[in-house]
C-alpha atoms as a PDB file:
ATOM      1  CA  MET A   1       0.000   0.000   0.000  1.00  0.00           C
ATOM      2  CA  SER A   2       1.507   3.300  -1.003  1.00  0.00           C
ATOM      3  CA  ALA A   3       1.299   6.291   1.254  1.00  0.00           C
ATOM      4  CA  LEU A   4      -1.147   9.057   0.546  1.00  0.00           C
ATOM      5  CA  PRO A   5       0.363  12.242  -0.903  1.00  0.00           C
ATOM      6  CA  SER A   6       0.763  15.153   1.481  1.00  0.00           C
ATOM      7  CA  TYR A   7      -2.107  17.076  -0.139  1.00  0.00           C
ATOM      8  CA  ALA A   8      -4.529  14.434   1.169  1.00  0.00           C
ATOM      9  CA  PHE A   9      -4.148  15.560   4.784  1.00  0.00           C
ATOM     10  CA  GLY A  10      -4.865  18.738   6.684  1.00  0.00           C
ATOM     11  CA  SER A  11      -5.070  20.030  10.211  1.00  0.00           C
ATOM     12  CA  ALA A  12      -8.705  21.146  10.430  1.00  0.00           C
ATOM     13  CA  HIS A  13     -11.236  19.994  13.018  1.00  0.00           C
ATOM     14  CA  LEU A  14     -15.001  19.699  12.870  1.00  0.00           C
ATOM     15  CA  HIS A  15     -16.503  22.245  15.243  1.00  0.00           C
ATOM     16  CA  ALA A  16     -19.960  21.952  16.770  1.00  0.00           C
ATOM     17  CA  GLY A  17     -21.116  25.144  15.060  1.00  0.00           C
ATOM     18  CA  ASP A  18     -20.319  23.640  11.658  1.00  0.00           C
ATOM     19  CA  LEU A  19     -22.538  20.557  11.961  1.00  0.00           C
ATOM     20  CA  ALA A  20     -25.317  21.970   9.774  1.00  0.00           C
ATOM     21  CA  ARG A  21     -22.820  23.076   7.110  1.00  0.00           C
ATOM     22  CA  SER A  22     -21.221  19.614   7.092  1.00  0.00           C
ATOM     23  CA  ILE A  23     -24.419  17.744   6.119  1.00  0.00           C
ATOM     24  CA  PRO A  24     -23.713  18.047   2.346  1.00  0.00           C
ATOM     25  CA  LEU A  25     -20.263  16.527   3.006  1.00  0.00           C
ATOM     26  CA  ILE A  26     -21.663  13.298   4.479  1.00  0.00           C
ATOM     27  CA  PRO A  27     -21.652  11.284   1.179  1.00  0.00           C
ATOM     28  CA  ARG A  28     -18.077  12.393   0.480  1.00  0.00           C
ATOM     29  CA  ASN A  29     -16.932  11.394   3.971  1.00  0.00           C
ATOM     30  CA  LEU A  30     -18.772   8.046   3.805  1.00  0.00           C
ATOM     31  CA  VAL A  31     -16.886   7.186   0.616  1.00  0.00           C
ATOM     32  CA  LEU A  32     -13.641   8.360   2.240  1.00  0.00           C
ATOM     33  CA  GLY A  33     -14.377   6.067   5.194  1.00  0.00           C
ATOM     34  CA  PHE A  34     -14.872   3.135   2.816  1.00  0.00           C
ATOM     35  CA  LEU A  35     -11.627   3.960   1.007  1.00  0.00           C
ATOM     36  CA  THR A  36      -9.762   4.211   4.309  1.00  0.00           C
ATOM     37  CA  ALA A  37     -11.013   0.747   5.299  1.00  0.00           C
ATOM     38  CA  TYR A  38     -10.087  -0.638   1.869  1.00  0.00           C
ATOM     39  CA  ARG A  39      -6.592   0.822   2.131  1.00  0.00           C
ATOM     40  CA  ALA A  40      -6.162  -0.660   5.625  1.00  0.00           C
ATOM     41  CA  VAL A  41      -7.532  -4.157   4.950  1.00  0.00           C
ATOM     42  CA  ILE A  42      -7.529  -5.108   1.277  1.00  0.00           C
ATOM     43  CA  SER A  43      -4.827  -2.934  -0.296  1.00  0.00           C
ATOM     44  CA  PRO A  44      -1.950  -4.492   1.725  1.00  0.00           C
ATOM     45  CA  ILE A  45      -2.898  -7.924   0.359  1.00  0.00           C
ATOM     46  CA  TYR A  46      -2.173  -6.758  -3.185  1.00  0.00           C
ATOM     47  CA  GLY A  47       0.987  -4.835  -2.350  1.00  0.00           C
ATOM     48  CA  ASP A  48       2.405  -2.126  -4.609  1.00  0.00           C
ATOM     49  CA  VAL A  49       1.230  -3.352  -8.002  1.00  0.00           C
ATOM     50  CA  CYS A  50      -0.100  -0.096  -9.420  1.00  0.00           C
ATOM     51  CA  ALA A  51       1.759   1.298 -12.415  1.00  0.00           C
ATOM     52  CA  TYR A  52       0.953   4.836 -11.362  1.00  0.00           C
ATOM     53  CA  TYR A  53       1.938   7.037  -8.450  1.00  0.00           C
ATOM     54  CA  PRO A  54      -0.031   7.610  -6.299  1.00  0.00           C
ATOM     55  CA  SER A  55      -1.638   4.171  -6.265  1.00  0.00           C
ATOM     56  CA  CYS A  56      -5.181   3.813  -7.568  1.00  0.00           C
ATOM     57  CA  SER A  57      -6.658   3.756  -4.060  1.00  0.00           C
ATOM     58  CA  ALA A  58      -4.672   6.851  -3.046  1.00  0.00           C
ATOM     59  CA  TYR A  59      -5.820   8.544  -6.262  1.00  0.00           C
ATOM     60  CA  ALA A  60      -9.416   7.665  -5.339  1.00  0.00           C
ATOM     61  CA  VAL A  61      -8.999   9.324  -1.935  1.00  0.00           C
ATOM     62  CA  GLY A  62      -7.710  12.532  -3.551  1.00  0.00           C
ATOM     63  CA  ALA A  63     -10.403  12.489  -6.234  1.00  0.00           C
ATOM     64  CA  VAL A  64     -13.216  12.106  -3.696  1.00  0.00           C
ATOM     65  CA  GLN A  65     -11.723  14.770  -1.438  1.00  0.00           C
ATOM     66  CA  GLN A  66     -11.375  17.284  -4.253  1.00  0.00           C
ATOM     67  CA  HIS A  67     -14.415  16.544  -6.419  1.00  0.00           C
ATOM     68  CA  GLY A  68     -17.003  14.826  -4.218  1.00  0.00           C
ATOM     69  CA  ALA A  69     -18.425  11.322  -4.085  1.00  0.00           C
ATOM     70  CA  ALA A  70     -19.998  11.094  -7.563  1.00  0.00           C
ATOM     71  CA  LYS A  71     -17.356  12.790  -9.721  1.00  0.00           C
ATOM     72  CA  GLY A  72     -14.581  11.314  -7.567  1.00  0.00           C
ATOM     73  CA  ALA A  73     -15.969   7.814  -8.190  1.00  0.00           C
ATOM     74  CA  VAL A  74     -16.049   8.443 -11.951  1.00  0.00           C
ATOM     75  CA  LEU A  75     -12.472   9.770 -11.942  1.00  0.00           C
ATOM     76  CA  SER A  76     -11.350   6.783  -9.863  1.00  0.00           C
ATOM     77  CA  ALA A  77     -13.060   4.296 -12.171  1.00  0.00           C
ATOM     78  CA  TRP A  78     -11.389   5.909 -15.187  1.00  0.00           C
ATOM     79  CA  ARG A  79      -8.022   5.653 -13.428  1.00  0.00           C
ATOM     80  CA  ILE A  80      -8.571   1.963 -12.603  1.00  0.00           C
ATOM     81  CA  LEU A  81      -9.438   1.284 -16.246  1.00  0.00           C
ATOM     82  CA  ARG A  82      -6.205   2.974 -17.327  1.00  0.00           C
ATOM     83  CA  CYS A  83      -4.120   0.979 -14.819  1.00  0.00           C
ATOM     84  CA  ASN A  84      -3.402  -2.223 -16.700  1.00  0.00           C
ATOM     85  CA  PRO A  85      -0.319  -4.284 -17.607  1.00  0.00           C
ATOM     86  CA  TRP A  86       0.072  -2.494 -20.958  1.00  0.00           C
ATOM     87  CA  THR A  87       0.286   1.060 -19.609  1.00  0.00           C
ATOM     88  CA  LYS A  88       3.501   2.998 -19.091  1.00  0.00           C
ATOM     89  CA  GLY A  89       2.312   4.345 -15.756  1.00  0.00           C
ATOM     90  CA  GLY A  90       4.083   7.213 -14.038  1.00  0.00           C
ATOM     91  CA  VAL A  91       2.973  10.111 -11.887  1.00  0.00           C
ATOM     92  CA  ASP A  92      -0.745  10.882 -12.192  1.00  0.00           C
ATOM     93  CA  ASP A  93      -2.004  13.219  -9.495  1.00  0.00           C
ATOM     94  CA  VAL A  94      -5.593  14.313  -9.075  1.00  0.00           C
ATOM     95  CA  ARG A  95      -6.245  17.641 -10.720  1.00  0.00           C
ATOM     96  CA  PRO A  96      -7.293  19.948  -7.888  1.00  0.00           C
ATOM     97  CA  GLN A  97     -10.672  21.583  -8.026  1.00  0.00           C
ATOM     98  CA  ASP A  98     -10.407  25.266  -8.947  1.00  0.00           C
ATOM     99  CA  HIS A  99     -12.518  26.517  -6.058  1.00  0.00           C
ATOM    100  CA  PHE A 100     -12.033  23.946  -3.294  1.00  0.00           C
ATOM    101  CA  ARG A 101     -13.763  25.580  -0.340  1.00  0.00           C
ATOM    102  CA  HIS A 102     -13.346  22.916   2.335  1.00  0.00           C
ATOM    103  CA  ASP A 103     -10.636  21.898   4.792  1.00  0.00           C
ATOM    104  CA  LEU A 104      -9.164  18.479   5.481  1.00  0.00           C
ATOM    105  CA  THR A 105      -8.700  16.766   8.828  1.00  0.00           C
ATOM    106  CA  ALA A 106      -5.577  14.917   9.911  1.00  0.00           C
ATOM    107  CA  ARG A 107      -7.266  11.665   8.812  1.00  0.00           C
ATOM    108  CA  GLY A 108      -8.207  13.067   5.395  1.00  0.00           C
ATOM    109  CA  PHE A 109     -11.905  13.702   5.944  1.00  0.00           C
ATOM    110  CA  VAL A 110     -13.501  16.843   4.527  1.00  0.00           C
ATOM    111  CA  VAL A 111     -14.968  19.516   6.835  1.00  0.00           C
ATOM    112  CA  PRO A 112     -16.371  22.991   6.121  1.00  0.00           C
ATOM    113  CA  SER A 113     -13.695  25.675   6.066  1.00  0.00           C
ATOM    114  CA  ARG A 114     -13.610  28.126   8.937  1.00  0.00           C
ATOM    115  CA  LYS A 115     -13.497  31.827   8.313  1.00  0.00           C
ATOM    116  CA  ASP A 116     -11.978  32.698  11.690  1.00  0.00           C
END
């Protein structure tokens, strides 16, 4: 299992006053929870077999963080289809969203950004 790139982590915290603003982020964080479990349990069984850096599961984490659950899943599926024995591979980072308006926790979950 390859490590997640540094852009996949932050130092934000979810504050009680932000609970209502975090409701739209629930699907994104549910998918991130699934990906975290996959990377902890299943990914080590396969080892580092991905032709790309970051690995496909790490790419999926970045895609979901940046683009949300639906678009992140589509980007991840496209990446998995490209990752095959006949590809050259190489570095393939997630293209950051132009107006990413959220913060990331130390575990990689998405929380509303704080203005203060």
